[in-house]
Coordinates of C-alpha atoms and ligand atoms in Angstrom, one line a residue:
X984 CA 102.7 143.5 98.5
X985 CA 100.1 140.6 98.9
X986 CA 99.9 139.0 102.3
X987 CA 101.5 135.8 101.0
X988 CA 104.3 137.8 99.6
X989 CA 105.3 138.9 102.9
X990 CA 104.6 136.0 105.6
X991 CA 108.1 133.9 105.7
X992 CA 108.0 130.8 104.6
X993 CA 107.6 128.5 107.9
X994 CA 110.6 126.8 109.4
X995 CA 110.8 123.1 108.1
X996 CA 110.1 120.5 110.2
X997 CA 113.1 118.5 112.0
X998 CA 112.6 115.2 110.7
X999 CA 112.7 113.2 114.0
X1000 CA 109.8 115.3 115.3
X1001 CA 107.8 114.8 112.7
X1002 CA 108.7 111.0 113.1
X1003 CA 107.6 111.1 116.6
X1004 CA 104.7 113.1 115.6
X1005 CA 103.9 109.9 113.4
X1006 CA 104.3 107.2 115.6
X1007 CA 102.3 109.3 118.8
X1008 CA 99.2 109.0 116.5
X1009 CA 99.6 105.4 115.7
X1010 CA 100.4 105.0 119.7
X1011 CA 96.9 106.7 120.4
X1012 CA 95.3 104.3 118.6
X1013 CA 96.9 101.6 119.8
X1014 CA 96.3 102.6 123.3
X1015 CA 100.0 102.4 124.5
X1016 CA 101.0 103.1 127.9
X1017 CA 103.5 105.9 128.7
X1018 CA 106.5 103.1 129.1
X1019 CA 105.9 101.5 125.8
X1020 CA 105.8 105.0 124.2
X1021 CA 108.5 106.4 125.8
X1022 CA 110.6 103.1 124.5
X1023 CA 109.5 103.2 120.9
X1024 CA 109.1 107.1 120.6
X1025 CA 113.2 107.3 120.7
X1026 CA 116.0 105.4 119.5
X1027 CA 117.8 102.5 121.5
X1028 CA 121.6 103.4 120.8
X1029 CA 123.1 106.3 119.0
X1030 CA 126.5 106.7 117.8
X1031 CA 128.2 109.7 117.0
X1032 CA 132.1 109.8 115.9
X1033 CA 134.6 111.9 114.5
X1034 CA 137.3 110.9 112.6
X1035 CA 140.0 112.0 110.2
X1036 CA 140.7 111.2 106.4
X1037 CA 143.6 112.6 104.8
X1038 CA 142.5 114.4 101.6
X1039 CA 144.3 114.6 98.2
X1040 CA 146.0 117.7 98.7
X1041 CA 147.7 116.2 101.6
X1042 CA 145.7 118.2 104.4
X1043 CA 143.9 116.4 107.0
X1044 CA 140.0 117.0 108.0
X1045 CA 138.1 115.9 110.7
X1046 CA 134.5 114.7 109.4
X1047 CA 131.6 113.7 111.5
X1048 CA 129.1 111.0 111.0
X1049 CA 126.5 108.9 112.9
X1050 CA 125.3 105.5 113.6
X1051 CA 121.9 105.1 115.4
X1052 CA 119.7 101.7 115.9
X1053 CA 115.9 102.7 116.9
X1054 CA 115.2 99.5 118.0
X1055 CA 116.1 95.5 118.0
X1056 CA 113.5 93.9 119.1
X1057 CA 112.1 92.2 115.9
X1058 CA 115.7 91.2 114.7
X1059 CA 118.8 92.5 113.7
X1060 CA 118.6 96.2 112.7
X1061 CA 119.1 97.4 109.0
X1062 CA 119.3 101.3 107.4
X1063 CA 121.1 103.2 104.9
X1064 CA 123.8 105.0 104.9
X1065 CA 123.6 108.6 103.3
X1066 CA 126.4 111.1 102.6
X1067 CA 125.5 114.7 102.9
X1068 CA 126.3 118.1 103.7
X1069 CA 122.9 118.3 105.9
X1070 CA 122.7 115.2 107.6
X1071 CA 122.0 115.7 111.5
X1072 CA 121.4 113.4 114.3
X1073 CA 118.3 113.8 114.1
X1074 CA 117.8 113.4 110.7
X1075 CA 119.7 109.8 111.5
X1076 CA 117.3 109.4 114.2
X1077 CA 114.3 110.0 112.1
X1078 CA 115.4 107.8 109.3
X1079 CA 116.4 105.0 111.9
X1080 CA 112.9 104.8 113.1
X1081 CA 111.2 105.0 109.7
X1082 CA 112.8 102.7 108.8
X1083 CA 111.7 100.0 111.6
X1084 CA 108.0 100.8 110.8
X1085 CA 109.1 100.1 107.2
X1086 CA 110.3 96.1 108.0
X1087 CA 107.4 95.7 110.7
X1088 CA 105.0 96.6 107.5
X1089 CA 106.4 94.4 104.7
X1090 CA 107.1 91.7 107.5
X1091 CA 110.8 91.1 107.2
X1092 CA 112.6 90.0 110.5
X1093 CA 114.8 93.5 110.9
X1094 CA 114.7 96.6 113.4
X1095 CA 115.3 100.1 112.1
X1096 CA 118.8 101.7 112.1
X1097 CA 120.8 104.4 109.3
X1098 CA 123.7 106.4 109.4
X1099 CA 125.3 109.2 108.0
X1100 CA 128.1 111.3 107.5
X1101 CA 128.4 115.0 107.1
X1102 CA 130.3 115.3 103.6
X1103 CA 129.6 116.6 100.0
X1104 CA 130.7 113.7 97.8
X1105 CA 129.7 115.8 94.9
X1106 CA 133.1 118.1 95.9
X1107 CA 135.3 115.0 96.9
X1108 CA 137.6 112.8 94.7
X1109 CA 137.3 109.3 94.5
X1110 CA 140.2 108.3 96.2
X1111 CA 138.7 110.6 99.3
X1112 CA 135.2 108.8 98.8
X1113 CA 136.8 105.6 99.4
X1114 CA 139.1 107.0 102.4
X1115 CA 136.0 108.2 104.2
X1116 CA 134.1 105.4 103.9
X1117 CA 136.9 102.8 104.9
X1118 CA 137.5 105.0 108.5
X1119 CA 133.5 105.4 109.2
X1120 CA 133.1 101.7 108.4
X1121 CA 135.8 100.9 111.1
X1122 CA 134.4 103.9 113.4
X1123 CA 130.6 102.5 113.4
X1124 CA 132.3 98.7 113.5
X1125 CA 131.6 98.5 117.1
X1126 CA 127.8 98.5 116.5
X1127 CA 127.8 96.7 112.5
X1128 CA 127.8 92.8 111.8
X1129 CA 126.0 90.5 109.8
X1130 CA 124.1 89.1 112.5
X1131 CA 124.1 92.8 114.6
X1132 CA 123.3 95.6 112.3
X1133 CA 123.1 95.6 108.3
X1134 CA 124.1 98.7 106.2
X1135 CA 122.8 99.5 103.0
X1136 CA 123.0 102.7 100.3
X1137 CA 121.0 105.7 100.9
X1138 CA 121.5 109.0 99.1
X1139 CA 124.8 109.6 97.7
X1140 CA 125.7 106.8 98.5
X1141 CA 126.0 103.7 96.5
X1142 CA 127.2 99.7 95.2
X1143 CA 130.5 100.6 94.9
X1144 CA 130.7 102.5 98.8
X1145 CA 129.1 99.1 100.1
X1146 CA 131.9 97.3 98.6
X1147 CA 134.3 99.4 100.6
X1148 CA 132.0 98.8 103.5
X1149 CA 132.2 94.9 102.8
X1150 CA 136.0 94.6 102.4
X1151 CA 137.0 97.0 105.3
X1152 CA 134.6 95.1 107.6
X1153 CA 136.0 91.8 106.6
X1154 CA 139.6 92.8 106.5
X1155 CA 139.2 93.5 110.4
X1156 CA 137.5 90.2 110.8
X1157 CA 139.8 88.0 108.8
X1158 CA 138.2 86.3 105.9
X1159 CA 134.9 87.7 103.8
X1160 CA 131.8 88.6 105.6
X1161 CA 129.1 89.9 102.4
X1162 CA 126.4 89.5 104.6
X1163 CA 127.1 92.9 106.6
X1164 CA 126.3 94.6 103.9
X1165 CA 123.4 94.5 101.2
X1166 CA 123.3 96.5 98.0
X1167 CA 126.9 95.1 97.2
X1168 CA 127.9 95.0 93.7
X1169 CA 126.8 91.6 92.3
X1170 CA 130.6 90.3 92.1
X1171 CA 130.5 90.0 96.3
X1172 CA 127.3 88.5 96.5
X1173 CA 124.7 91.7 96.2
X1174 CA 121.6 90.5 94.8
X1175 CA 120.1 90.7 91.2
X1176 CA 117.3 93.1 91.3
X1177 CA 119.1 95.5 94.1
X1178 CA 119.7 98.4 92.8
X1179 CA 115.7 98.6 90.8
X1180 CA 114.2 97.4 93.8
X1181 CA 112.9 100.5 95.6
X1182 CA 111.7 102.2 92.5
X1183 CA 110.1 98.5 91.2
X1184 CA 108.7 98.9 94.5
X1185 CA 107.2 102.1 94.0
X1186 CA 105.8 101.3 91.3
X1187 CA 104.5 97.8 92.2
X1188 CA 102.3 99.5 95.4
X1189 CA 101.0 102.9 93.0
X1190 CA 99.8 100.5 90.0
X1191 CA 97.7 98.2 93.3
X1192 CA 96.6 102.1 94.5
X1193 CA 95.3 102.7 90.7
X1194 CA 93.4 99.9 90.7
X1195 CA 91.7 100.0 94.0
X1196 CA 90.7 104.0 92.4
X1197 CA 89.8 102.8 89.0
X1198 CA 92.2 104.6 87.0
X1199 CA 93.7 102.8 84.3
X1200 CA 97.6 103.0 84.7
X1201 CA 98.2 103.2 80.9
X1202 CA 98.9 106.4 79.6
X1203 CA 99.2 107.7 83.5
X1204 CA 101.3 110.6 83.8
X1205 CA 104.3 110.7 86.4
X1206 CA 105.8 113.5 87.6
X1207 CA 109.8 112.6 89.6
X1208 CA 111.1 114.9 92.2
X1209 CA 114.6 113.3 92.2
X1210 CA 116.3 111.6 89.7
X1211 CA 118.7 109.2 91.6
X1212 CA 118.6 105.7 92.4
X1213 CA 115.1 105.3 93.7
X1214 CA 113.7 107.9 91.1
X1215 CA 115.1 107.1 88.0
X1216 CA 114.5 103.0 89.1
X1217 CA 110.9 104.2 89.8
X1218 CA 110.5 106.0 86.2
X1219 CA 111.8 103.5 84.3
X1220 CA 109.2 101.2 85.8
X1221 CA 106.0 103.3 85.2
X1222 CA 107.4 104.0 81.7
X1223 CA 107.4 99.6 81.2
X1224 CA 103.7 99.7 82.4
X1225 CA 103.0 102.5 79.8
X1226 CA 102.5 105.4 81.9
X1227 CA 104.3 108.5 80.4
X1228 CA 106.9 110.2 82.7
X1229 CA 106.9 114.1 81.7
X1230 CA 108.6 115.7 84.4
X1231 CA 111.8 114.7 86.1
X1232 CA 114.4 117.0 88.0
X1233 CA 117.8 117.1 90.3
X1234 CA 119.1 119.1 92.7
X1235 CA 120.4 121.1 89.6
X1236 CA 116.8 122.0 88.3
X1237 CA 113.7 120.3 86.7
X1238 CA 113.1 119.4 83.6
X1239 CA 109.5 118.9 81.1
X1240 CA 108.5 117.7 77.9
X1241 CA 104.1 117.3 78.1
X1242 CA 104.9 114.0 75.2
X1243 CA 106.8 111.9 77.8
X1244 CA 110.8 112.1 78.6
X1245 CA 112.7 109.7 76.4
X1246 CA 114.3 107.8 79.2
X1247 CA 116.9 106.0 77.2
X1248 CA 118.4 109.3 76.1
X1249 CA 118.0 111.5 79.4
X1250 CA 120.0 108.2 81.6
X1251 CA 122.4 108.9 78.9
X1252 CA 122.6 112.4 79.4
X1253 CA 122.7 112.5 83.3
X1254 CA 125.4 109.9 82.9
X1255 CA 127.8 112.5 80.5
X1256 CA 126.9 115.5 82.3
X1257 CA 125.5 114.0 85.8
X1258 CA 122.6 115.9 85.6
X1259 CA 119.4 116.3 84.4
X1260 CA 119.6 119.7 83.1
X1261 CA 120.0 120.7 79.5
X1262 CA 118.3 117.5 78.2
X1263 CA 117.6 118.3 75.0
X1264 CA 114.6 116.1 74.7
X1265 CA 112.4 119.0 77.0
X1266 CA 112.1 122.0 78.4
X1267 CA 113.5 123.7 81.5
X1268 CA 111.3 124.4 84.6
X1269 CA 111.4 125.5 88.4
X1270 CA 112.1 122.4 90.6
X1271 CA 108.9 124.0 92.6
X1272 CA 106.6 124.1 89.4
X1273 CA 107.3 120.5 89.1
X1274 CA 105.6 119.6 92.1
X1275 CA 102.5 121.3 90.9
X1276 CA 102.3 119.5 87.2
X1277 CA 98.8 118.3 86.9
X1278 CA 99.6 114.5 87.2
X1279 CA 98.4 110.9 88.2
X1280 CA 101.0 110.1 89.7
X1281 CA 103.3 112.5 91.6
X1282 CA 106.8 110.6 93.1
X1283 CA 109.2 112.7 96.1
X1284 CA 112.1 110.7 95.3
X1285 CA 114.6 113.1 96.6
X1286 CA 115.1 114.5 100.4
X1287 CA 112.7 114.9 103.6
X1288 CA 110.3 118.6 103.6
X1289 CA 109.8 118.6 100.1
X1290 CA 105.6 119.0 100.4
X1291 CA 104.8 121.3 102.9
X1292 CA 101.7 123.5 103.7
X1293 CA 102.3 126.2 101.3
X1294 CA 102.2 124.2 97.9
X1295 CA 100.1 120.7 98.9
X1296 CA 97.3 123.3 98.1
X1297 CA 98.2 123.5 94.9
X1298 CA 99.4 120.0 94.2
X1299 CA 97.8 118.6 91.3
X1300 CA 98.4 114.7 91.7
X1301 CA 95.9 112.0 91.9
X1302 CA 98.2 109.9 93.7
X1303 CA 101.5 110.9 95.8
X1304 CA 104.0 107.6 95.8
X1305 CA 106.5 108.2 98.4
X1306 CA 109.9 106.9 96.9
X1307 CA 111.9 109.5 99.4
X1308 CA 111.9 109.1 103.1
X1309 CA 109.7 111.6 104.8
X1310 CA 108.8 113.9 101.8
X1311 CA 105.8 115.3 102.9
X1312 CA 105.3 117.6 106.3
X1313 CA 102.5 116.6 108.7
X1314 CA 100.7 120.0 108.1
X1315 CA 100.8 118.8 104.4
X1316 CA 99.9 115.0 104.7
X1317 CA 96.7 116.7 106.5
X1318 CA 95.9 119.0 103.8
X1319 CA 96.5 115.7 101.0
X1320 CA 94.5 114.2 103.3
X1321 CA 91.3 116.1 102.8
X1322 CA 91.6 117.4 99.3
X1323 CA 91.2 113.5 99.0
X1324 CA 95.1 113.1 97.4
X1325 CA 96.0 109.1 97.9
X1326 CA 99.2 109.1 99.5
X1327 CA 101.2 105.9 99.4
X1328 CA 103.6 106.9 102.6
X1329 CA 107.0 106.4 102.7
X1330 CA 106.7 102.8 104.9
X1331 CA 104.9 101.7 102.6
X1332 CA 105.5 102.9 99.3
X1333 CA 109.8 102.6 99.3
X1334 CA 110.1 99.0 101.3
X1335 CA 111.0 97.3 98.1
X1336 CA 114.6 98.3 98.6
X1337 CA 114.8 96.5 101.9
X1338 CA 113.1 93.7 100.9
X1339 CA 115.0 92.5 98.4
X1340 CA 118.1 94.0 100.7
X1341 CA 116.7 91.0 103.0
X1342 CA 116.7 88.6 99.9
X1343 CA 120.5 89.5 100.0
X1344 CA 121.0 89.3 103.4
X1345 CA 119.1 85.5 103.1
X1346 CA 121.0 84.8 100.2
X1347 CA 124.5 85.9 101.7
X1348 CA 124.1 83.7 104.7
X1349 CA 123.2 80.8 102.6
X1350 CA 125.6 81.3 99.8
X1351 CA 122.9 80.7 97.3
X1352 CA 122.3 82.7 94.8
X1353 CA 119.1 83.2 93.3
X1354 CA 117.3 84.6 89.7
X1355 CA 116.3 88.0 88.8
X1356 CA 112.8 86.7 88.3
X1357 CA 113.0 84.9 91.3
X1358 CA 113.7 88.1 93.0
X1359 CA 111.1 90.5 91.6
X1360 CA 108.5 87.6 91.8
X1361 CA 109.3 87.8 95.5
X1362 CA 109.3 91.7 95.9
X1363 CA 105.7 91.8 94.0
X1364 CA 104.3 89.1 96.2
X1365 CA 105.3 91.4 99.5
X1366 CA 104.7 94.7 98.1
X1367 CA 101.3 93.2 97.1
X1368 CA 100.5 91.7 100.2
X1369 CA 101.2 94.5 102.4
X1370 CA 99.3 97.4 100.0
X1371 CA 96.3 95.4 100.8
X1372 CA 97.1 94.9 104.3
X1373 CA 97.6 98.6 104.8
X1374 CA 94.6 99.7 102.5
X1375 CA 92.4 97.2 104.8
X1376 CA 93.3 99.0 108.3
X1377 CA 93.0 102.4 106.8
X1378 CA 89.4 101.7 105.7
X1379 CA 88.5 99.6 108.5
X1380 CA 89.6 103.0 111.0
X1381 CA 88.5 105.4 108.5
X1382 CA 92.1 106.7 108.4
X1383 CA 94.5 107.9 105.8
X1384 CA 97.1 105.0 104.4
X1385 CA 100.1 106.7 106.7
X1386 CA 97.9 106.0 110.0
X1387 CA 96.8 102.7 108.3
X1388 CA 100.2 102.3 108.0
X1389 CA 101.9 103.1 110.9
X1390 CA 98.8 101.3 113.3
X1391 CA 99.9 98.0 112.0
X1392 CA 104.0 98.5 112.0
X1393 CA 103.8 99.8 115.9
X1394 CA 101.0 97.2 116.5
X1395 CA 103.9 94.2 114.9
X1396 CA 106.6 96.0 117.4
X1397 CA 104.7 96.4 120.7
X1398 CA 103.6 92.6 120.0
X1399 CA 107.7 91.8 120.0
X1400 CA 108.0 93.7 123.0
X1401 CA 105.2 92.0 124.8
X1402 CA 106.3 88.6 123.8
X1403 CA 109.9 89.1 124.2
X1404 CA 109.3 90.7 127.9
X1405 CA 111.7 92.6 129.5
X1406 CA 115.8 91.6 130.4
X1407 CA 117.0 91.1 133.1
Ligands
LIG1653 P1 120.4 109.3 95.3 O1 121.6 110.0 95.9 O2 120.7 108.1 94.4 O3 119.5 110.3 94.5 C1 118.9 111.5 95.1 C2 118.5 112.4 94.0 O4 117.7 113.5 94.6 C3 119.6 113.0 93.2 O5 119.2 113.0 91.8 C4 119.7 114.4 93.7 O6 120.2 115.3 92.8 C5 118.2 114.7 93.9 N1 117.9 115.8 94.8 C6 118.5 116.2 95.9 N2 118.0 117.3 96.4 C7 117.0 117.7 95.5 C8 116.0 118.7 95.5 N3 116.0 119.7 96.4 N4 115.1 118.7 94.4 C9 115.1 117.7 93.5 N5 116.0 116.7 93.5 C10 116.9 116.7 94.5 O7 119.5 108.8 96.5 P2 118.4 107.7 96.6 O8 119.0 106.4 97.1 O9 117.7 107.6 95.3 O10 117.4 108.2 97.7 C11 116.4 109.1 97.5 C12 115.4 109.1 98.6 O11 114.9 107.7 98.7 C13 115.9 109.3 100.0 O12 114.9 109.9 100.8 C14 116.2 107.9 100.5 O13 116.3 107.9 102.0 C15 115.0 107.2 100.0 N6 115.2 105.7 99.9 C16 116.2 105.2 99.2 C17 116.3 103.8 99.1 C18 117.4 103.1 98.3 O14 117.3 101.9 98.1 N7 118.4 103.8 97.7 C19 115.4 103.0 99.7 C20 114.3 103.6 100.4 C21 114.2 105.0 100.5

């Protein structure tokens, strides 16, 4: 046996380390001092609760799920809410400060929260969906509000579990409160353009990266890890530029045709069979192989750890579009890094979906309503705006787009901090 045969594969990284990892190199930079890092190197409140939902068959169980805010200081806090058999704390915690970096680089007026419960939806009915989500709601209600801290989907999670979220919320109030949540269904005031922003976004930030490298975007090939809202939203988006999607998969398996995916048929597909296997329209691969498909464009739009040191080697992308939340190890982004692979990081690259959540947010307080175009005109102006921002400190540090990135977020907070000072 080959040497490579026998070495395990190494452990994957815990999420909120690598986080921290992240944010001690933009700190460096920055110069911090050891109070300011200690602050915005962990998370300001974390909430953990247990509670019980009585299944269909009658039984009870006890499920466990997690609320945490990394910080406040630019505003109220805003973060998904996943449902999945591996969320940790830590992976909460990780997500929650992501996710502050993320609205200190597009410059919208929220700190970083998520939450999460430990569940597979994929083995629960409906009826139990909606049970869990009422009793978390009213679990994490202590810390939620409009004006507090606003929820929003994450995986697994989607418009119809933010409506639950919305009505149980308001039911405890009294009378309607939309603005607690954002990705609502458009009926209770979610916002045209929602559910496409992330993936618009994706795409809006990797066409800007295309043209700063010269490559013309028509006739690009994409390559999806993860085809759920952010990934399918981000494929059928290249596809309208004319890029040619040839490689999508699912936690099921991957799946290739080298001629391009008809997308029409495959949504169609997923939505009888709620996957993306056994398309007809292409041919079966490893969900590992996938992330080695020669491409231009290469999108993680699935779960954290996907590109690690053992195949960013043998990645084959000109350009790595972060759709999912901490894809890529830091031993990776290194390797990316100096095989001269432009990665679009996570901050940057998936902050469509909570910009136009703060379109909802703006609208829902207002009760005004506004266009589609309206909407995507706004998301392309940000996304815009802050590619060039980030591509500008990256070259003026010599540093890769993450640092870029995360120098300019942590720079945004610190400055809150400063100018806030410090209570009592
Ligand atoms: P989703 O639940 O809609 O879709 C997730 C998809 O990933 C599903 O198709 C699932 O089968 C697939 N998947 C899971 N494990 C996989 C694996 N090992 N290999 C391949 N595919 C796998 O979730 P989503 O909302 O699209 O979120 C995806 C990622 O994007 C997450 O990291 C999330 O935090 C991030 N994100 C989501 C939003 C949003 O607006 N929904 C915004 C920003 C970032």
């Amino acid at each position: 046996m080959t040497e490579t045969l026998t070495r395990p594969a190494p452990a994957k990284p815990n999420p909120f380390v690598t986080a921290q990892q992240q944010f001690n190199l933009a700190a460096d930079y920055l110069h911090l001092d050891d109070g300011t890092r200690a602050l915005l190197g962990d998370c300001q409140r974390e909430l953990a609760v247990r509670f019980p939902v009585r299944m269909d068959n009658g039984k009870v169980r006890a499920f466990t799920g997690y609320r945490v805010q990394h910080s406040l200081l630019r505003g109220p806090s805003k973060g998904g809410i996943r449902f999945h058999p591996d969320v940790t704390l830590d992976e909460v915690k990780a997500l929650s400060m992501w996710m502050t970096w993320k609205c200190a680089v597009v410059n919208i007026p929220f700190g970083g929260a998520k939450g999460g419960v430990i569940c597979d939806p994929r083995e629960m009915s409906l009826n139990e969906i909606e049970h869990l989500t009422r009793r978390y709601t009213s679990e994490i209600s202590i810390l939620i509000g409009p004006q507090k801290d606003i929820p929003a989907p994450d995986v697994n999670t989607n418009a119809q579990v933010m409506a639950w979220l919305m009505d149980t919320y308001s039911m405890q109030a009294g009378y309607s409160v939309p603005p607690v949540v954002t990705g609502k269904p458009l009926s209770i005031g979610g916002s045209e353009g929602r559910n496409e922003a992330t993936g618009r976004g994706v795409m809006i930030v990797t066409l800007e990266a295309l043209r700063h490298l010269g490559i013309d975007p028509h006739g690009a090939i994409v390559v999806v890890q993860g085809y759920g809202n952010v990934g399918s939203n981000a494929a059928h988006a290249f596809a309208e530029q004319g890029c040619t999607v040839v490689a999508v998969s699912d936690q099921y398996g991957a799946i290739y045709n080298s001629m391009g995916l008809d997308l029409t048929l495959l949504d169609a597909h997923v939505r009888d069979t709620r996957s993306v296997v056994g398309f007809p329209g292409a041919e079966s691969i490893g969900g590992e192989d996938l992330l080695t498909l020669p491409c231009t464009i290469l999108v993680p739009a699935a779960l954290e750890n996907q590109i690690t040191e053992i195949n960013a080697p043998r990645i084959r992308a000109r350009v790595i579009a972060e759709g999912a939340n901490g894809p890529t190890t830091p031993a990776a982004d290194r390797i990316l890094f100096e095989r001269g692979i432009f990665v679009l990081p996570d901050i940057l690259a998936n902050a469509g979906g909570v910009t136009v959540s703060y379109f909802e947010w703006v609208q829902g307080l207002q009760s005004f309503l506004w266009k589609e175009s309206e909407v995507n005109e706004r998301l392309r102006d940000i996304m815009t705006r802050s590619f060039n921002e980030v591509l500008q400190e990256a070259e003026n540090r010599h540093v890769s787009m993450r640092i870029g990135a995360y120098i300019l977020a942590v720079d945004k907070v610190v400055r809150a901090l400063e100018v806030r000072g410090i209570y009592p």
